[in-house]
Short mmCIF file of C-alpha atoms and ligand atoms in Angstrom, two decimals:
data_model
loop_
_atom_site.label_atom_id
_atom_site.label_comp_id
_atom_site.label_asym_id
_atom_site.label_seq_id
_atom_site.Cartn_x
_atom_site.Cartn_y
_atom_site.Cartn_z
CA UNK A 15 -9.94 27.15 -17.53
CA UNK A 16 -12.74 26.12 -19.43
CA UNK A 17 -16.30 26.48 -18.31
CA UNK A 18 -17.94 24.42 -20.21
CA UNK A 19 -17.51 20.37 -21.20
CA UNK A 20 -18.10 18.95 -24.63
CA UNK A 21 -19.83 15.37 -24.74
CA UNK A 22 -19.39 13.68 -28.07
CA UNK A 23 -22.03 10.93 -29.05
CA UNK A 24 -21.60 9.58 -32.29
CA UNK A 25 -21.17 12.26 -34.80
CA UNK A 26 -22.64 14.92 -32.16
CA UNK A 27 -21.37 17.27 -29.90
CA UNK A 28 -22.99 18.87 -26.78
CA UNK A 29 -22.10 21.62 -24.86
CA UNK A 30 -22.79 21.14 -21.05
CA UNK A 31 -22.00 24.29 -18.47
CA UNK A 32 -19.38 23.22 -15.58
CA UNK A 33 -20.33 24.37 -12.34
CA UNK A 34 -17.61 25.57 -9.72
CA UNK A 35 -18.37 25.57 -5.82
CA UNK A 36 -16.85 27.97 -3.62
CA UNK A 37 -13.84 25.38 -2.62
CA UNK A 38 -13.42 24.64 -6.35
CA UNK A 39 -15.49 21.66 -6.73
CA UNK A 40 -16.29 21.37 -10.38
CA UNK A 41 -19.58 19.87 -11.69
CA UNK A 42 -20.71 19.19 -15.50
CA UNK A 43 -24.34 20.62 -15.15
CA UNK A 44 -26.19 17.76 -17.23
CA UNK A 45 -29.73 19.29 -16.49
CA UNK A 46 -30.56 20.22 -20.06
CA UNK A 47 -28.79 16.91 -21.40
CA UNK A 48 -31.69 14.83 -22.35
CA UNK A 49 -33.69 17.56 -23.59
CA UNK A 50 -30.85 18.56 -26.28
CA UNK A 51 -30.03 14.77 -26.91
CA UNK A 52 -32.74 12.45 -25.86
CA UNK A 53 -29.80 11.08 -23.29
CA UNK A 54 -30.04 10.59 -19.41
CA UNK A 55 -27.14 9.61 -17.36
CA UNK A 56 -26.95 6.40 -15.09
CA UNK A 57 -25.45 6.48 -11.85
CA UNK A 58 -26.15 3.97 -10.01
CA UNK A 59 -26.32 4.56 -6.23
CA UNK A 60 -25.47 8.21 -7.20
CA UNK A 61 -22.26 7.80 -6.19
CA UNK A 62 -21.10 10.73 -8.88
CA UNK A 63 -24.04 12.70 -9.00
CA UNK A 64 -24.64 15.87 -7.67
CA UNK A 65 -28.22 16.47 -6.75
CA UNK A 66 -28.22 20.08 -5.87
CA UNK A 67 -26.19 23.26 -4.82
CA UNK A 68 -25.93 23.57 -0.97
CA UNK A 69 -24.09 26.01 1.39
CA UNK A 70 -24.68 24.21 4.19
CA UNK A 71 -21.70 21.76 4.70
CA UNK A 72 -18.18 20.96 2.87
CA UNK A 73 -16.79 17.81 2.72
CA UNK A 74 -13.46 16.85 1.18
CA UNK A 75 -13.35 13.20 1.33
CA UNK A 76 -10.04 12.96 0.26
CA UNK A 77 -8.65 15.26 2.83
CA UNK A 78 -10.64 14.17 5.82
CA UNK A 79 -12.12 17.92 6.00
CA UNK A 80 -15.56 18.59 7.16
CA UNK A 81 -16.83 22.43 7.57
CA UNK A 82 -20.39 23.59 8.75
CA UNK A 83 -20.86 26.84 6.93
CA UNK A 84 -17.79 27.08 6.95
CA UNK A 85 -16.61 26.12 10.53
CA UNK A 86 -14.27 23.66 10.73
CA UNK A 87 -15.65 20.41 12.79
CA UNK A 88 -12.57 20.37 15.21
CA UNK A 89 -13.08 24.10 16.00
CA UNK A 90 -16.80 23.74 16.40
CA UNK A 91 -16.37 20.53 18.43
CA UNK A 92 -13.96 22.36 20.31
CA UNK A 93 -15.83 25.51 20.82
CA UNK A 94 -19.67 25.31 20.59
CA UNK A 95 -22.38 23.40 22.07
CA UNK A 96 -25.10 21.33 19.68
CA UNK A 97 -27.99 24.75 20.43
CA UNK A 98 -25.34 27.09 18.90
CA UNK A 99 -24.67 24.71 15.92
CA UNK A 100 -28.30 23.85 15.76
CA UNK A 101 -28.86 27.72 14.98
CA UNK A 102 -25.72 27.80 12.74
CA UNK A 103 -26.88 24.63 10.37
CA UNK A 104 -30.25 26.08 10.21
CA UNK A 105 -29.50 30.52 10.12
CA UNK A 106 -26.27 29.97 8.41
CA UNK A 107 -24.40 32.20 11.10
CA UNK A 108 -23.55 31.94 14.04
CA UNK A 109 -25.54 33.49 16.76
CA UNK A 110 -25.35 36.84 18.80
CA UNK A 111 -25.86 36.30 22.37
CA UNK A 112 -29.67 37.77 21.87
CA UNK A 113 -30.36 35.48 18.89
CA UNK A 114 -29.19 32.55 20.93
CA UNK A 115 -31.15 33.05 23.78
CA UNK A 116 -34.26 33.61 21.98
CA UNK A 117 -33.59 30.26 20.31
CA UNK A 118 -32.67 28.60 23.79
CA UNK A 119 -35.86 30.00 24.93
CA UNK A 120 -38.14 28.61 21.84
CA UNK A 121 -36.57 24.75 22.08
CA UNK A 122 -37.27 24.99 25.94
CA UNK A 123 -40.97 26.22 25.40
CA UNK A 124 -41.66 23.72 22.65
CA UNK A 125 -40.02 20.50 24.69
CA UNK A 126 -43.20 19.13 25.86
CA UNK A 127 -45.47 16.55 23.54
CA UNK A 128 -49.47 16.82 23.70
CA UNK A 129 -50.20 15.18 26.51
CA UNK A 130 -52.89 12.83 24.75
CA UNK A 131 -49.16 11.28 22.70
CA UNK A 132 -47.72 10.13 25.83
CA UNK A 133 -51.15 7.43 25.76
CA UNK A 134 -49.50 6.31 22.60
CA UNK A 135 -45.93 4.72 24.18
CA UNK A 136 -48.59 2.30 26.22
CA UNK A 137 -49.63 0.56 22.89
CA UNK A 138 -46.23 -0.12 21.59
CA UNK A 139 -44.76 -3.85 22.57
CA UNK A 140 -42.15 -3.74 25.12
CA UNK A 141 -39.61 -5.26 22.62
CA UNK A 142 -40.24 -2.41 20.19
CA UNK A 143 -37.21 -0.81 18.40
CA UNK A 144 -37.30 2.67 19.57
CA UNK A 145 -36.32 3.96 16.04
CA UNK A 146 -39.73 2.60 15.24
CA UNK A 147 -41.31 4.36 18.03
CA UNK A 148 -39.37 7.53 17.18
CA UNK A 149 -40.61 7.99 13.43
CA UNK A 150 -44.05 6.90 14.54
CA UNK A 151 -44.31 9.20 17.03
CA UNK A 152 -42.44 12.06 14.68
CA UNK A 153 -45.12 11.59 12.06
CA UNK A 154 -48.15 11.67 14.29
CA UNK A 155 -46.60 15.02 15.56
CA UNK A 156 -48.67 16.28 12.51
CA UNK A 157 -51.78 15.23 13.47
CA UNK A 158 -51.51 17.33 17.12
CA UNK A 159 -49.55 19.98 15.55
CA UNK A 160 -50.88 20.95 12.10
CA UNK A 161 -49.41 23.47 9.90
CA UNK A 162 -50.81 26.49 8.49
CA UNK A 163 -51.49 26.40 4.63
CA UNK A 164 -48.76 29.28 4.35
CA UNK A 165 -45.36 28.58 6.03
CA UNK A 166 -44.24 32.00 6.84
CA UNK A 167 -40.88 32.40 8.82
CA UNK A 168 -42.47 32.49 12.19
CA UNK A 169 -44.23 29.07 11.34
CA UNK A 170 -41.40 27.52 10.30
CA UNK A 171 -39.00 28.68 13.17
CA UNK A 172 -41.74 27.31 15.41
CA UNK A 173 -42.18 23.75 13.86
CA UNK A 174 -38.64 23.64 13.30
CA UNK A 175 -37.99 24.39 17.30
CA UNK A 176 -40.78 21.77 17.94
CA UNK A 177 -39.02 18.82 16.19
CA UNK A 178 -35.22 19.64 17.66
CA UNK A 179 -36.69 19.85 20.89
CA UNK A 180 -39.62 17.27 21.15
CA UNK A 181 -37.47 14.51 19.16
CA UNK A 182 -35.62 14.34 22.38
CA UNK A 183 -38.72 14.19 24.35
CA UNK A 184 -40.12 11.49 22.65
CA UNK A 185 -36.57 9.81 22.61
CA UNK A 186 -36.61 9.65 26.43
CA UNK A 187 -40.21 8.56 26.64
CA UNK A 188 -39.76 5.69 24.68
CA UNK A 189 -37.00 4.49 26.90
CA UNK A 190 -39.01 4.80 30.08
CA UNK A 191 -41.55 3.09 28.11
CA UNK A 192 -39.02 0.09 27.70
CA UNK A 193 -38.08 0.40 31.11
CA UNK A 194 -41.57 0.05 32.74
CA UNK A 195 -40.86 3.28 34.44
CA UNK A 196 -43.15 6.85 34.40
CA UNK A 197 -42.07 9.34 31.63
CA UNK A 198 -39.99 12.37 33.31
CA UNK A 199 -40.98 15.74 31.91
CA UNK A 200 -38.64 18.22 30.43
CA UNK A 201 -37.89 20.99 32.65
CA UNK A 202 -37.51 24.55 31.35
CA UNK A 203 -34.54 24.91 34.29
CA UNK A 204 -32.00 22.66 32.39
CA UNK A 205 -30.06 23.32 29.17
CA UNK A 206 -31.00 20.83 26.35
CA UNK A 207 -28.42 17.91 26.86
CA UNK A 208 -28.83 18.00 30.46
CA UNK A 209 -32.86 18.01 29.93
CA UNK A 210 -32.29 14.92 28.00
CA UNK A 211 -30.29 12.69 30.46
CA UNK A 212 -32.85 14.09 33.18
CA UNK A 213 -35.43 12.63 30.93
CA UNK A 214 -33.80 9.43 30.21
CA UNK A 215 -32.00 8.55 33.95
CA UNK A 216 -34.05 10.45 36.73
CA UNK A 217 -36.89 8.55 38.29
CA UNK A 218 -39.51 9.50 41.16
CA UNK A 219 -37.13 7.69 43.32
CA UNK A 220 -33.65 8.49 42.30
CA UNK A 221 -32.27 11.84 41.02
CA UNK A 222 -30.07 12.16 38.06
CA UNK A 223 -26.58 13.35 39.22
CA UNK A 224 -25.24 15.61 35.89
CA UNK A 225 -21.95 14.87 35.14
CA UNK A 226 -20.35 17.83 33.03
CA UNK A 227 -17.79 15.30 31.45
CA UNK A 228 -20.88 13.22 30.54
CA UNK A 229 -22.63 16.39 29.46
CA UNK A 230 -19.55 17.38 27.37
CA UNK A 231 -19.28 14.04 25.65
CA UNK A 232 -23.04 13.71 24.62
CA UNK A 233 -22.75 17.78 23.53
CA UNK A 234 -19.87 16.60 21.58
CA UNK A 235 -21.55 13.56 19.96
CA UNK A 236 -24.55 15.70 18.67
CA UNK A 237 -22.80 18.22 17.36
CA UNK A 238 -20.63 15.57 15.56
CA UNK A 239 -23.57 14.16 14.09
CA UNK A 240 -25.40 17.27 13.35
CA UNK A 241 -25.41 17.31 9.66
CA UNK A 242 -23.51 15.32 6.75
CA UNK A 243 -24.21 16.72 3.64
CA UNK A 244 -26.41 14.68 1.09
CA UNK A 245 -26.29 11.53 3.16
CA UNK A 246 -28.76 8.70 2.93
CA UNK A 247 -31.08 9.91 5.51
CA UNK A 248 -30.76 13.79 4.88
CA UNK A 249 -31.44 12.73 0.61
CA UNK A 250 -34.52 10.98 2.00
CA UNK A 251 -35.68 14.25 3.32
CA UNK A 252 -34.94 16.52 0.45
CA UNK A 253 -36.68 13.83 -1.48
CA UNK A 254 -40.20 13.44 0.26
CA UNK A 255 -40.00 17.32 1.42
CA UNK A 256 -39.69 17.65 -2.35
CA UNK A 257 -43.00 16.61 -2.84
CA UNK A 258 -44.56 18.77 -0.32
CA UNK A 259 -45.62 16.34 1.83
CA UNK A 260 -46.04 17.52 5.38
CA UNK A 261 -42.42 18.47 7.23
CA UNK A 262 -43.38 15.63 10.44
CA UNK A 263 -43.94 13.25 7.81
CA UNK A 264 -40.66 14.30 6.09
CA UNK A 265 -38.43 14.03 8.90
CA UNK A 266 -39.82 10.23 10.00
CA UNK A 267 -38.74 9.19 6.53
CA UNK A 268 -35.47 10.62 7.30
CA UNK A 269 -35.17 8.54 10.34
CA UNK A 270 -36.73 5.76 8.76
CA UNK A 271 -33.63 5.58 6.29
CA UNK A 272 -31.17 6.57 9.15
CA UNK A 273 -31.92 3.63 10.99
CA UNK A 274 -30.22 1.00 8.38
CA UNK A 275 -26.93 -0.49 9.32
CA UNK A 276 -25.29 0.82 6.39
CA UNK A 277 -26.42 4.40 7.69
CA UNK A 278 -26.85 5.41 11.11
CA UNK A 279 -27.67 2.02 12.51
CA UNK A 280 -23.79 1.00 12.15
CA UNK A 281 -23.26 2.34 15.91
CA UNK A 282 -25.07 -0.01 17.21
CA UNK A 283 -23.46 -2.73 14.95
CA UNK A 284 -19.90 -1.67 16.21
CA UNK A 285 -20.68 -2.71 19.66
CA UNK A 286 -22.23 -5.90 19.05
CA UNK A 287 -19.35 -6.28 17.11
CA UNK A 288 -16.71 -5.78 19.83
CA UNK A 289 -18.61 -7.50 22.33
CA UNK A 290 -18.80 -10.68 20.13
CA UNK A 291 -14.81 -10.12 19.75
CA UNK A 292 -14.27 -9.40 23.39
CA UNK A 293 -16.65 -12.59 24.41
CA UNK A 294 -14.60 -14.99 22.22
CA UNK A 295 -11.30 -13.64 24.00
CA UNK A 296 -9.75 -12.73 20.36
CA UNK A 297 -8.14 -9.35 19.82
CA UNK A 298 -9.77 -9.05 16.79
CA UNK A 299 -7.54 -10.26 14.01
CA UNK A 300 -9.85 -13.41 13.16
CA UNK A 301 -12.90 -10.78 13.00
CA UNK A 302 -11.00 -8.70 10.55
CA UNK A 303 -10.12 -12.22 8.42
CA UNK A 304 -13.55 -12.71 8.09
CA UNK A 305 -14.52 -9.43 6.99
CA UNK A 306 -12.05 -9.35 4.49
CA UNK A 307 -13.85 -12.31 3.14
CA UNK A 308 -16.77 -11.45 0.48
CA UNK A 309 -18.94 -14.57 1.33
CA UNK A 310 -18.57 -14.39 4.97
CA UNK A 311 -21.62 -12.01 5.64
CA UNK A 312 -19.26 -9.94 7.87
CA UNK A 313 -17.96 -6.43 7.45
CA UNK A 314 -15.82 -4.73 9.44
CA UNK A 315 -18.44 -2.01 11.13
CA UNK A 316 -17.52 1.52 11.59
CA UNK A 317 -15.00 0.82 8.92
CA UNK A 318 -15.46 2.30 5.39
CA UNK A 319 -17.37 5.55 3.80
CA UNK A 320 -18.73 6.68 0.44
CA UNK A 321 -17.28 9.94 0.82
CA UNK A 322 -14.22 9.79 2.96
CA UNK A 323 -11.43 7.95 1.34
CA UNK A 324 -9.14 9.32 4.08
CA UNK A 325 -9.97 9.57 7.71
CA UNK A 326 -12.96 10.65 9.23
CA UNK A 327 -12.53 13.83 11.16
CA UNK A 328 -15.38 12.86 13.21
CA UNK A 329 -13.80 9.45 14.14
CA UNK A 330 -10.21 11.59 15.36
CA UNK A 331 -12.41 13.54 17.48
CA UNK A 332 -14.72 10.72 19.01
CA UNK A 333 -11.27 8.66 19.82
CA UNK A 334 -10.25 11.41 21.74
CA UNK A 335 -13.28 11.97 23.32
CA UNK A 336 -13.50 8.18 23.93
CA UNK A 337 -9.42 8.48 25.74
CA UNK A 338 -10.72 11.14 27.96
CA UNK A 339 -14.11 10.03 29.19
CA UNK A 340 -12.88 5.93 29.65
CA UNK A 341 -9.44 7.13 31.61
CA UNK A 342 -12.23 8.42 34.54
CA UNK A 343 -12.55 6.58 37.42
CA UNK A 344 -14.78 3.40 36.89
CA UNK A 345 -15.58 3.97 33.28
CA UNK A 346 -12.74 1.84 31.81
CA UNK A 347 -14.24 -0.15 29.25
CA UNK A 348 -11.82 -3.62 27.61
CA UNK A 349 -14.02 -3.09 24.03
CA UNK A 350 -12.16 0.37 24.01
CA UNK A 351 -8.67 -1.62 23.61
CA UNK A 352 -10.49 -3.76 21.26
CA UNK A 353 -11.45 -1.03 19.16
CA UNK A 354 -8.21 0.59 19.15
CA UNK A 355 -6.68 -2.90 18.18
CA UNK A 356 -8.58 -3.22 15.61
CA UNK A 357 -8.13 0.05 14.08
CA UNK A 358 -4.21 -0.76 14.40
CA UNK A 359 -4.46 -4.08 12.93
CA UNK A 360 -6.65 -2.71 9.76
CA UNK A 361 -4.85 0.40 9.02
CA UNK A 362 -1.80 -2.08 8.23
CA UNK A 363 -3.72 -4.40 6.27
CA UNK A 364 -3.59 -4.24 2.91
CA UNK A 365 -6.83 -5.10 2.26
CA UNK A 366 -8.28 -2.12 4.14
CA UNK A 367 -5.70 0.84 2.80
CA UNK A 368 -6.14 -0.18 -0.63
CA UNK A 369 -9.93 0.28 -0.76
CA UNK A 370 -9.28 3.38 1.46
CA UNK A 371 -11.67 2.11 4.31
CA UNK A 372 -10.84 3.93 7.54
CA UNK A 373 -13.01 4.30 10.71
CA UNK A 374 -15.75 6.40 10.12
CA UNK A 375 -17.70 8.17 12.67
CA UNK A 376 -19.66 5.13 14.14
CA UNK A 377 -16.64 3.26 15.30
CA UNK A 378 -15.97 5.09 18.42
CA UNK A 379 -19.36 6.92 18.98
CA UNK A 380 -21.05 3.65 20.45
CA UNK A 381 -18.16 3.19 23.25
CA UNK A 382 -19.27 7.05 24.15
CA UNK A 383 -22.99 6.24 24.14
CA UNK A 384 -22.53 3.32 26.51
CA UNK A 385 -20.04 5.13 28.62
CA UNK A 386 -22.94 7.67 29.06
CA UNK A 387 -25.37 4.56 29.78
CA UNK A 388 -27.56 4.58 26.63
CA UNK A 389 -28.87 1.41 26.14
CA UNK A 390 -27.56 -0.19 22.56
CA UNK A 391 -30.90 0.00 20.73
CA UNK A 392 -31.20 3.97 21.59
CA UNK A 393 -27.70 4.67 19.76
CA UNK A 394 -29.39 5.75 16.02
CA UNK A 395 -32.09 7.51 18.50
CA UNK A 396 -29.16 9.74 19.85
CA UNK A 397 -27.84 9.83 15.99
CA UNK A 398 -31.06 11.11 14.84
CA UNK A 399 -31.43 13.55 17.66
CA UNK A 400 -28.09 14.92 16.65
CA UNK A 401 -28.64 15.06 12.68
CA UNK A 402 -32.45 16.96 13.14
CA UNK A 403 -31.13 20.44 12.65
CA UNK A 404 -29.10 18.96 9.47
CA UNK A 405 -32.29 17.46 8.07
CA UNK A 406 -34.29 20.81 8.74
CA UNK A 407 -31.67 23.18 7.57
CA UNK A 408 -31.76 21.00 3.96
CA UNK A 409 -35.49 21.01 4.03
CA UNK A 410 -35.14 24.45 4.52
CA UNK A 411 -32.50 25.73 1.85
CA UNK A 412 -34.17 23.24 -0.90
CA UNK A 413 -38.00 24.43 -0.01
CA UNK A 414 -36.38 28.56 -0.64
CA UNK A 415 -34.52 27.63 -3.10
CA UNK A 416 -34.85 28.23 -7.15
CA UNK A 417 -35.68 25.98 -9.17
CA UNK A 418 -37.78 24.34 -6.53
CA UNK A 419 -39.15 21.00 -8.63
CA UNK A 420 -40.23 17.63 -7.15
CA UNK A 421 -37.06 15.18 -7.23
CA UNK A 422 -37.91 12.86 -10.04
CA UNK A 423 -35.18 10.22 -11.09
CA UNK A 424 -34.93 8.59 -14.27
CA UNK A 425 -34.20 5.04 -15.15
CA UNK A 426 -33.07 2.90 -17.88
CA UNK A 427 -35.40 0.42 -18.42
CA UNK A 428 -34.07 -3.36 -18.65
CA UNK A 429 -37.25 -5.30 -18.56
CA UNK A 430 -39.37 -7.24 -20.71
CA UNK A 431 -40.42 -5.51 -24.26
CA UNK A 432 -44.26 -5.20 -24.92
CA UNK A 433 -46.16 -8.30 -24.71
CA UNK A 434 -49.79 -9.29 -24.33
CA UNK A 435 -52.25 -10.60 -21.78
CA UNK A 436 -52.75 -14.64 -21.48
CA UNK A 437 -55.99 -15.63 -19.88
CA UNK A 438 -54.82 -17.51 -16.62
CA UNK A 439 -55.94 -20.80 -18.30
CA UNK A 440 -54.09 -20.72 -21.14
CA UNK A 441 -50.53 -20.15 -19.51
CA UNK A 442 -47.87 -22.75 -19.22
CA UNK A 443 -47.25 -23.99 -15.78
CA UNK A 444 -43.43 -22.89 -15.62
CA UNK A 445 -44.66 -19.00 -16.26
CA UNK A 446 -46.67 -19.25 -12.73
CA UNK A 447 -43.45 -18.22 -10.51
CA UNK A 448 -43.39 -14.58 -10.66
CA UNK A 449 -39.91 -13.67 -11.15
N1 CMC B 523 -15.39 -4.15 6.01
C1 CMC B 523 -14.87 -5.02 5.20
N2 CMC B 523 -15.00 -4.50 3.72
C2 CMC B 523 -15.68 -3.57 3.21
C3 CMC B 523 -16.11 -2.63 4.15
C4 CMC B 523 -16.11 -3.15 5.43
N3 CMC B 523 -16.47 -2.19 6.33
N4 CMC B 523 -16.54 -1.27 3.86
C5 CMC B 523 -16.24 -1.37 2.26
N5 CMC B 523 -15.67 -2.92 2.34
C6 CMC B 523 -15.15 -2.93 0.79
C7 CMC B 523 -16.52 -3.95 0.03
O1 CMC B 523 -16.79 -5.27 0.23
C8 CMC B 523 -15.65 -3.50 -1.68
O2 CMC B 523 -15.02 -4.65 -1.67
P1 CMC B 523 -14.60 -5.00 -3.56
O3 CMC B 523 -14.32 -3.68 -3.81
O4 CMC B 523 -13.67 -6.25 -3.31
O5 CMC B 523 -15.74 -5.19 -3.87
C9 CMC B 523 -15.48 -1.94 -1.32
O6 CMC B 523 -14.59 -2.12 -0.17
C10 CMC B 523 -16.11 -1.14 -1.47
O7 CMC B 523 -17.10 -0.98 -0.58
P2 CMC B 523 -18.70 -0.68 -1.18
O8 CMC B 523 -19.61 -1.07 -0.65
O9 CMC B 523 -18.81 -0.44 -2.83
O10 CMC B 523 -18.20 1.07 -0.70
P3 CMC B 523 -19.78 1.97 -0.44
O11 CMC B 523 -19.10 3.55 -0.56
O12 CMC B 523 -20.81 1.71 -1.03
O13 CMC B 523 -20.08 1.70 1.14
C11 CMC B 523 -20.08 2.03 3.46
C12 CMC B 523 -19.54 2.63 1.82
C13 CMC B 523 -20.05 2.91 4.81
C14 CMC B 523 -21.58 1.37 3.55
C15 CMC B 523 -19.42 0.59 3.81
O14 CMC B 523 -18.34 0.93 3.74
C16 CMC B 523 -19.90 -0.36 4.80
O15 CMC B 523 -21.00 -0.79 4.71
N6 CMC B 523 -19.15 0.05 5.90
C17 CMC B 523 -19.61 -0.48 6.97
C18 CMC B 523 -20.93 -0.02 7.74
C19 CMC B 523 -20.67 1.19 8.74
O16 CMC B 523 -19.93 1.56 9.26
N7 CMC B 523 -21.52 2.40 8.05
C20 CMC B 523 -21.21 3.63 8.73
C21 CMC B 523 -21.11 4.86 7.50
S1 CMC B 523 -20.99 6.43 8.32
C22 CMC B 523 -21.96 7.04 9.10
C23 CMC B 523 -23.34 6.81 8.31
O17 CMC B 523 -22.92 7.59 7.10
O18 CMC B 523 -24.36 6.63 9.01
#
């Protein structure tokens, strides 16, 4: 097998190295191409571009395979916990008992946010979207937790613990604010997920009863969202982080990228879609027909993925979790039946099959969150809590890997060629409106 690729442009031939990953993924290394030939490559939306070499997460989108640090997601989902997964992603290996205990203690000790920050919540309007609050508050952490000039390993461990732990506190505080209730502080007696649920749902007049099935469902949700290699928000974290911006600002940028409905915001859109279908009395057939029409402005939310051209393994796991959770007494949700019906119809439909559109992680995740009692506009916030270890692992990998340079893509310019300034009173009227 050759380890070189040849590019012929006109009469010239360029030899480019081939890089092979540990799972035999192959790539043409074009990093010297411009220097050698004056050419750049053009890849709109970066669908065919590898931006780094990474050892965190492996996806085979054709086979529907997802692995964190080499461990299949199915095994981790069954056997692990979110705290352990956070350790695994950031440190590269599963922790020993002692390592996990030190890591968990650090998370616990880092869970409070500075008391002065609590007052920030009062200034947001009641209708503020929690993702807007989350990105603002995470950026504000930079002012309360200044970083040393030189980030030694201990400083890194500390701000990572702050972010993993405080994001959950901020999320719960923003929910309490929207409910007009006093905030509930984190407790050192509770584990990561129990702590979050307690801060969300207990109040001075009502204790929160922890149901192990709900705790497990939230833990599972967070595990499945913990990393997904170079997705839009992680790429944002790498891009902003490459300028050496403050880590809290970097993560705030990642949260903003996640908010969009093509990315993390899709889980909220799926529930809106299922609700509309349920309210119309249909079984989803009509909606599917609309989603197939380009100009209808609709898409089948929770379907399709840039990388998976087969089942998203996370969707399979969450579908099973829905079956389990929603079969509990009092938890039945007719939207789950609609979701199952839509999946059945879409997977028989040539439109979806020919475009390789399968359910993605967001198709069933909203149903889990609804069963837990998470309000709709907090769905993407939970995604952000889950994705935090992944963002941090990618940031850490990038800053410690050579070459570490600012990310600065190029472009093919298609605008006007050089022209000259015309004073305003000499400009013809038709040029007044900018294009
Ligand atoms: N419903 C109907 N048609 C679709 C859908 C859909 N959900 N997704 C893609 N298509 C069609 C699209 O119209 C296009 O058709 P044609 O070839 O005739 O022009 C074709 O499939 C390819 O679509 P694309 O937009 O070029 O694909 P992409 O890889 O750029 O986009 C996606 C991927 C996830 C943004 C897209 O599938 C989508 O918008 N899905 C719905 C939103 C969603 O569920 N997002 C969550 C993604 S997974 C979690 C995460 O990453 O946060």
